[in-house]
Short mmCIF file of N, CA and C in Angstrom, two decimals:
data_model
loop_
_atom_site.label_atom_id
_atom_site.label_comp_id
_atom_site.label_asym_id
_atom_site.label_seq_id
_atom_site.Cartn_x
_atom_site.Cartn_y
_atom_site.Cartn_z
N MET A 1 29.85 178.97 168.32
CA MET A 1 29.38 178.66 169.66
C MET A 1 29.91 177.28 170.05
N MET A 2 30.64 177.23 171.15
CA MET A 2 31.28 176.00 171.61
C MET A 2 30.43 175.35 172.70
N THR A 3 30.17 174.06 172.54
CA THR A 3 29.42 173.31 173.55
C THR A 3 30.36 172.36 174.26
N LYS A 4 30.33 172.39 175.57
CA LYS A 4 31.09 171.45 176.40
C LYS A 4 30.08 170.55 177.09
N LYS A 5 30.54 169.39 177.58
CA LYS A 5 29.60 168.45 178.19
C LYS A 5 30.20 167.80 179.41
N LEU A 6 29.39 167.68 180.45
CA LEU A 6 29.71 166.90 181.64
C LEU A 6 28.81 165.67 181.64
N MET A 7 29.35 164.51 182.02
CA MET A 7 28.54 163.29 182.08
C MET A 7 28.45 162.80 183.52
N PHE A 8 27.24 162.42 183.90
CA PHE A 8 26.97 161.82 185.20
C PHE A 8 26.36 160.45 184.96
N ARG A 9 26.97 159.40 185.48
CA ARG A 9 26.54 158.03 185.22
C ARG A 9 25.41 157.60 186.16
N ALA A 10 24.50 156.80 185.62
CA ALA A 10 23.31 156.35 186.35
C ALA A 10 23.65 155.74 187.70
N GLU A 11 24.73 154.96 187.76
CA GLU A 11 25.07 154.25 189.00
C GLU A 11 25.31 155.21 190.16
N THR A 12 25.98 156.31 189.91
CA THR A 12 26.28 157.25 190.98
C THR A 12 25.20 158.33 191.10
N LEU A 13 24.46 158.54 190.03
CA LEU A 13 23.46 159.60 189.99
C LEU A 13 22.14 159.20 190.65
N LYS A 14 21.80 157.93 190.62
CA LYS A 14 20.49 157.48 191.10
C LYS A 14 20.16 157.94 192.52
N PRO A 15 21.08 157.84 193.50
CA PRO A 15 20.73 158.30 194.85
C PRO A 15 20.41 159.80 194.91
N VAL A 16 21.10 160.60 194.12
CA VAL A 16 20.81 162.03 194.06
C VAL A 16 19.41 162.25 193.48
N MET A 17 19.09 161.53 192.41
CA MET A 17 17.78 161.69 191.78
C MET A 17 16.65 161.19 192.67
N MET A 18 16.93 160.19 193.50
CA MET A 18 15.92 159.73 194.47
C MET A 18 15.64 160.84 195.48
N ASP A 19 16.68 161.57 195.89
CA ASP A 19 16.48 162.74 196.77
C ASP A 19 15.59 163.77 196.09
N VAL A 20 15.84 164.04 194.81
CA VAL A 20 15.03 165.01 194.07
C VAL A 20 13.58 164.52 194.00
N LYS A 21 13.40 163.23 193.71
CA LYS A 21 12.05 162.66 193.61
C LYS A 21 11.32 162.76 194.95
N ASN A 22 12.02 162.46 196.04
CA ASN A 22 11.40 162.45 197.36
C ASN A 22 11.22 163.84 197.96
N ASN A 23 12.14 164.75 197.67
CA ASN A 23 12.15 166.06 198.34
C ASN A 23 11.81 167.23 197.43
N GLY A 24 11.76 167.00 196.10
CA GLY A 24 11.48 168.08 195.16
C GLY A 24 12.65 169.04 195.03
N GLY A 25 12.49 170.05 194.20
CA GLY A 25 13.46 171.13 194.13
C GLY A 25 14.51 171.07 193.05
N GLY A 26 14.60 170.02 192.27
CA GLY A 26 15.61 169.97 191.21
C GLY A 26 16.99 169.64 191.73
N VAL A 27 18.00 169.89 190.90
CA VAL A 27 19.38 169.57 191.26
C VAL A 27 20.20 170.85 191.38
N ARG A 28 21.31 170.72 192.08
CA ARG A 28 22.28 171.81 192.20
C ARG A 28 23.60 171.31 191.63
N LEU A 29 24.09 172.01 190.60
CA LEU A 29 25.40 171.72 190.02
C LEU A 29 26.42 172.56 190.77
N VAL A 30 27.44 171.89 191.31
CA VAL A 30 28.46 172.57 192.10
C VAL A 30 29.82 172.31 191.48
N GLY A 31 30.57 173.36 191.26
CA GLY A 31 31.95 173.26 190.81
C GLY A 31 32.80 173.98 191.83
N ALA A 32 33.45 173.24 192.69
CA ALA A 32 34.30 173.83 193.73
C ALA A 32 35.50 172.92 193.90
N GLU A 33 35.35 171.87 194.67
CA GLU A 33 36.40 170.84 194.80
C GLU A 33 35.97 169.65 193.96
N GLY A 34 36.07 169.81 192.66
CA GLY A 34 35.51 168.86 191.71
C GLY A 34 34.20 169.43 191.19
N ILE A 35 33.54 168.67 190.32
CA ILE A 35 32.23 169.08 189.80
C ILE A 35 31.26 167.97 190.14
N TYR A 36 30.17 168.34 190.81
CA TYR A 36 29.20 167.33 191.21
C TYR A 36 27.79 167.88 191.21
N LEU A 37 26.83 166.95 191.22
CA LEU A 37 25.42 167.26 191.37
C LEU A 37 24.96 166.79 192.73
N THR A 38 24.04 167.53 193.30
CA THR A 38 23.38 167.13 194.53
C THR A 38 21.93 167.60 194.41
N ALA A 39 21.06 167.06 195.25
CA ALA A 39 19.68 167.53 195.24
C ALA A 39 19.64 168.93 195.84
N ARG A 40 18.79 169.78 195.30
CA ARG A 40 18.64 171.12 195.86
C ARG A 40 18.11 171.03 197.29
N ASN A 41 17.23 170.06 197.54
CA ASN A 41 16.69 169.79 198.87
C ASN A 41 17.13 168.38 199.26
N PRO A 42 18.38 168.22 199.71
CA PRO A 42 18.93 166.88 199.92
C PRO A 42 18.48 166.22 201.21
N SER A 43 18.57 164.89 201.20
CA SER A 43 18.53 164.12 202.44
C SER A 43 19.98 164.04 202.87
N TYR A 44 20.21 164.01 204.15
CA TYR A 44 21.59 163.93 204.64
C TYR A 44 21.87 162.55 205.19
N VAL A 45 23.09 162.07 204.96
CA VAL A 45 23.57 160.84 205.57
C VAL A 45 24.61 161.31 206.57
N GLY A 46 24.26 161.26 207.85
CA GLY A 46 25.10 161.91 208.85
C GLY A 46 25.02 163.40 208.57
N ALA A 47 26.16 164.05 208.44
CA ALA A 47 26.19 165.48 208.15
C ALA A 47 26.46 165.74 206.67
N LYS A 48 26.46 164.68 205.84
CA LYS A 48 26.83 164.83 204.43
C LYS A 48 25.63 164.63 203.52
N ARG A 49 25.57 165.47 202.48
CA ARG A 49 24.53 165.30 201.46
C ARG A 49 25.02 164.29 200.43
N THR A 50 24.09 163.64 199.76
CA THR A 50 24.42 162.70 198.69
C THR A 50 24.84 163.50 197.46
N ILE A 51 25.97 163.11 196.86
CA ILE A 51 26.45 163.79 195.66
C ILE A 51 26.85 162.77 194.60
N ALA A 52 26.90 163.23 193.36
CA ALA A 52 27.38 162.41 192.23
C ALA A 52 28.35 163.27 191.44
N TYR A 53 29.59 162.80 191.32
CA TYR A 53 30.61 163.54 190.57
C TYR A 53 30.44 163.35 189.07
N ALA A 54 30.73 164.39 188.33
CA ALA A 54 30.82 164.29 186.87
C ALA A 54 32.03 163.42 186.54
N GLU A 55 31.92 162.65 185.47
CA GLU A 55 33.03 161.80 185.05
C GLU A 55 34.29 162.65 184.86
N GLY A 56 35.36 162.22 185.53
CA GLY A 56 36.64 162.90 185.39
C GLY A 56 36.83 164.09 186.31
N PHE A 57 35.85 164.39 187.15
CA PHE A 57 35.95 165.58 188.00
C PHE A 57 35.77 165.29 189.48
N ASP A 58 36.09 164.07 189.90
CA ASP A 58 36.09 163.69 191.31
C ASP A 58 37.44 164.10 191.89
N LEU A 59 37.42 164.94 192.90
CA LEU A 59 38.64 165.45 193.53
C LEU A 59 39.59 164.33 193.93
N GLU A 60 39.05 163.21 194.38
CA GLU A 60 39.87 162.08 194.84
C GLU A 60 40.69 161.45 193.72
N GLN A 61 40.32 161.69 192.47
CA GLN A 61 41.02 161.09 191.34
C GLN A 61 42.14 161.97 190.78
N TRP A 62 42.38 163.11 191.41
CA TRP A 62 43.39 164.06 190.92
C TRP A 62 44.51 164.20 191.94
N ASP A 63 45.75 164.07 191.48
CA ASP A 63 46.91 164.31 192.33
C ASP A 63 47.27 165.80 192.33
N ASP A 64 46.99 166.48 191.23
CA ASP A 64 47.35 167.89 191.07
C ASP A 64 46.08 168.74 191.09
N ILE A 65 45.83 169.40 192.22
CA ILE A 65 44.61 170.19 192.37
C ILE A 65 44.56 171.35 191.38
N GLY A 66 45.73 171.91 191.06
CA GLY A 66 45.79 172.99 190.07
C GLY A 66 45.33 172.52 188.70
N ALA A 67 45.73 171.31 188.32
CA ALA A 67 45.31 170.74 187.03
C ALA A 67 43.80 170.49 187.03
N LEU A 68 43.25 170.05 188.17
CA LEU A 68 41.80 169.85 188.27
C LEU A 68 41.08 171.17 188.05
N PHE A 69 41.52 172.22 188.73
CA PHE A 69 40.86 173.52 188.57
C PHE A 69 40.97 174.03 187.14
N ASP A 70 42.12 173.80 186.48
CA ASP A 70 42.26 174.19 185.07
C ASP A 70 41.28 173.42 184.20
N ALA A 71 41.13 172.11 184.45
CA ALA A 71 40.19 171.29 183.67
C ALA A 71 38.75 171.75 183.91
N MET A 72 38.43 172.11 185.16
CA MET A 72 37.09 172.60 185.48
C MET A 72 36.80 173.91 184.75
N ASP A 73 37.77 174.83 184.77
CA ASP A 73 37.61 176.11 184.07
C ASP A 73 37.41 175.88 182.57
N ASP A 74 38.17 174.92 182.01
CA ASP A 74 38.09 174.63 180.58
C ASP A 74 36.72 174.08 180.19
N VAL A 75 36.21 173.12 180.95
CA VAL A 75 34.94 172.49 180.57
C VAL A 75 33.74 173.41 180.83
N THR A 76 33.81 174.24 181.86
CA THR A 76 32.67 175.10 182.16
C THR A 76 32.75 176.46 181.48
N GLY A 77 33.97 176.89 181.15
CA GLY A 77 34.14 178.22 180.61
C GLY A 77 34.00 179.30 181.67
N ILE A 78 33.95 178.88 182.93
CA ILE A 78 33.77 179.80 184.05
C ILE A 78 34.96 179.64 184.98
N GLU A 79 35.64 180.74 185.26
CA GLU A 79 36.86 180.67 186.06
C GLU A 79 36.61 180.99 187.53
N CYS A 80 35.61 180.39 188.11
CA CYS A 80 35.34 180.56 189.54
C CYS A 80 34.43 179.42 189.98
N ALA A 81 34.11 179.39 191.25
CA ALA A 81 33.21 178.35 191.76
C ALA A 81 31.84 178.50 191.10
N ILE A 82 31.14 177.37 190.96
CA ILE A 82 29.81 177.35 190.35
C ILE A 82 28.83 176.78 191.36
N ILE A 83 27.71 177.44 191.51
CA ILE A 83 26.56 176.86 192.20
C ILE A 83 25.37 177.24 191.34
N GLU A 84 24.81 176.26 190.65
CA GLU A 84 23.74 176.51 189.69
C GLU A 84 22.58 175.55 189.98
N ASP A 85 21.41 176.11 190.30
CA ASP A 85 20.22 175.28 190.51
C ASP A 85 19.54 175.05 189.17
N LEU A 86 19.21 173.77 188.89
CA LEU A 86 18.63 173.39 187.61
C LEU A 86 17.38 172.55 187.84
N PRO A 87 16.31 172.84 187.11
CA PRO A 87 15.09 172.04 187.24
C PRO A 87 15.24 170.69 186.53
N VAL A 88 14.51 169.71 187.02
CA VAL A 88 14.46 168.39 186.38
C VAL A 88 12.99 168.06 186.19
N ASP A 89 12.55 167.89 184.93
CA ASP A 89 11.14 167.61 184.72
C ASP A 89 10.79 166.17 185.07
N THR A 90 9.52 165.88 185.20
CA THR A 90 9.02 164.60 185.69
C THR A 90 9.48 163.42 184.84
N GLU A 91 9.40 163.55 183.52
CA GLU A 91 9.79 162.46 182.63
C GLU A 91 11.29 162.14 182.77
N MET A 92 12.11 163.19 182.80
CA MET A 92 13.55 162.99 182.96
C MET A 92 13.85 162.37 184.32
N LEU A 93 13.18 162.86 185.36
CA LEU A 93 13.40 162.33 186.70
C LEU A 93 13.09 160.84 186.75
N GLU A 94 12.04 160.42 186.09
CA GLU A 94 11.68 159.00 186.06
C GLU A 94 12.78 158.17 185.40
N LEU A 95 13.31 158.63 184.28
CA LEU A 95 14.40 157.93 183.60
C LEU A 95 15.64 157.84 184.50
N LEU A 96 15.93 158.92 185.21
CA LEU A 96 17.15 158.97 186.02
C LEU A 96 17.02 158.21 187.33
N THR A 97 15.82 158.09 187.88
CA THR A 97 15.65 157.33 189.13
C THR A 97 15.58 155.83 188.89
N THR A 98 15.22 155.42 187.69
CA THR A 98 15.18 153.99 187.39
C THR A 98 16.55 153.47 186.96
N GLY A 99 17.49 154.38 186.72
CA GLY A 99 18.82 153.97 186.28
C GLY A 99 18.88 153.65 184.80
N GLU A 100 17.83 153.99 184.05
CA GLU A 100 17.78 153.70 182.61
C GLU A 100 18.60 154.70 181.79
N ALA A 101 19.01 155.79 182.42
CA ALA A 101 19.69 156.84 181.67
C ALA A 101 20.81 157.47 182.48
N ASP A 102 21.83 157.91 181.76
CA ASP A 102 22.86 158.77 182.34
C ASP A 102 22.37 160.21 182.12
N LEU A 103 23.08 161.15 182.69
CA LEU A 103 22.72 162.55 182.52
C LEU A 103 23.88 163.31 181.91
N ALA A 104 23.59 164.03 180.84
CA ALA A 104 24.57 164.94 180.24
C ALA A 104 24.17 166.36 180.63
N VAL A 105 25.16 167.15 181.01
CA VAL A 105 24.93 168.57 181.24
C VAL A 105 25.74 169.30 180.16
N HIS A 106 25.02 169.88 179.22
CA HIS A 106 25.66 170.65 178.15
C HIS A 106 25.86 172.08 178.63
N ILE A 107 27.04 172.62 178.35
CA ILE A 107 27.36 173.98 178.76
C ILE A 107 27.59 174.79 177.50
N ILE A 108 26.69 175.75 177.27
CA ILE A 108 26.74 176.57 176.07
C ILE A 108 26.75 178.03 176.50
N GLU A 109 27.89 178.68 176.33
CA GLU A 109 28.05 180.09 176.67
C GLU A 109 27.55 180.40 178.08
N GLY A 110 27.95 179.58 179.04
CA GLY A 110 27.59 179.82 180.44
C GLY A 110 26.21 179.35 180.84
N GLU A 111 25.44 178.79 179.90
CA GLU A 111 24.12 178.24 180.20
C GLU A 111 24.22 176.72 180.32
N PHE A 112 23.41 176.14 181.18
CA PHE A 112 23.44 174.70 181.44
C PHE A 112 22.15 174.06 180.95
N LEU A 113 22.28 172.99 180.16
CA LEU A 113 21.13 172.29 179.60
C LEU A 113 21.25 170.82 179.96
N LEU A 114 20.23 170.27 180.60
CA LEU A 114 20.24 168.86 181.00
C LEU A 114 19.66 167.99 179.90
N ALA A 115 20.24 166.80 179.73
CA ALA A 115 19.71 165.83 178.76
C ALA A 115 19.90 164.43 179.32
N ALA A 116 18.82 163.66 179.37
CA ALA A 116 18.92 162.25 179.74
C ALA A 116 19.47 161.49 178.54
N VAL A 117 20.41 160.60 178.78
CA VAL A 117 21.05 159.84 177.70
C VAL A 117 20.67 158.37 177.86
N VAL A 118 19.81 157.89 176.97
CA VAL A 118 19.32 156.51 177.01
C VAL A 118 19.79 155.76 175.77
N ARG A 119 20.50 154.63 175.96
CA ARG A 119 20.93 153.78 174.85
C ARG A 119 21.52 154.57 173.68
N GLY A 120 22.38 155.52 173.99
CA GLY A 120 23.08 156.27 172.95
C GLY A 120 22.32 157.44 172.37
N ALA A 121 21.07 157.65 172.76
CA ALA A 121 20.31 158.77 172.23
C ALA A 121 19.98 159.73 173.37
N GLU A 122 20.14 161.02 173.12
CA GLU A 122 19.79 162.01 174.13
C GLU A 122 18.34 162.40 173.96
N VAL A 123 17.61 162.39 175.07
CA VAL A 123 16.19 162.73 175.03
C VAL A 123 15.86 163.69 176.15
N ASN A 124 14.69 164.33 176.02
CA ASN A 124 14.09 165.07 177.12
C ASN A 124 14.95 166.21 177.63
N HIS A 125 15.24 167.17 176.78
CA HIS A 125 16.02 168.34 177.20
C HIS A 125 15.18 169.21 178.12
N ALA A 126 15.80 169.71 179.17
CA ALA A 126 15.14 170.66 180.06
C ALA A 126 16.17 171.71 180.45
N GLU A 127 15.78 172.96 180.47
CA GLU A 127 16.74 174.02 180.81
C GLU A 127 16.47 174.53 182.19
#
């Protein structure tokens, strides 16, 4: 069984997690033009929702869109667009809104598992 991992850094993730805290509903993992998280019930800035890209999967950082899509398929194991709603429990949400933790999304055989990463240790798994 092969596990792949996406990382979301606290600095870019905090605004998304504040949306989750304020509006409820968990997060939505999207893999389309890059891979990013957004609140399932987002606040909008103008006509745009707040998003946080996974490290290495921001569309703006790729010159070759085909290579980006290949990398996305490789890390997710899914060869199409992804829209996956994921719950975030209260303890994890607190860690992520304070900026004390990054977020790892582990991908195991098409399933997504969230883990807050604090000072090198992963804690508080929620599926």
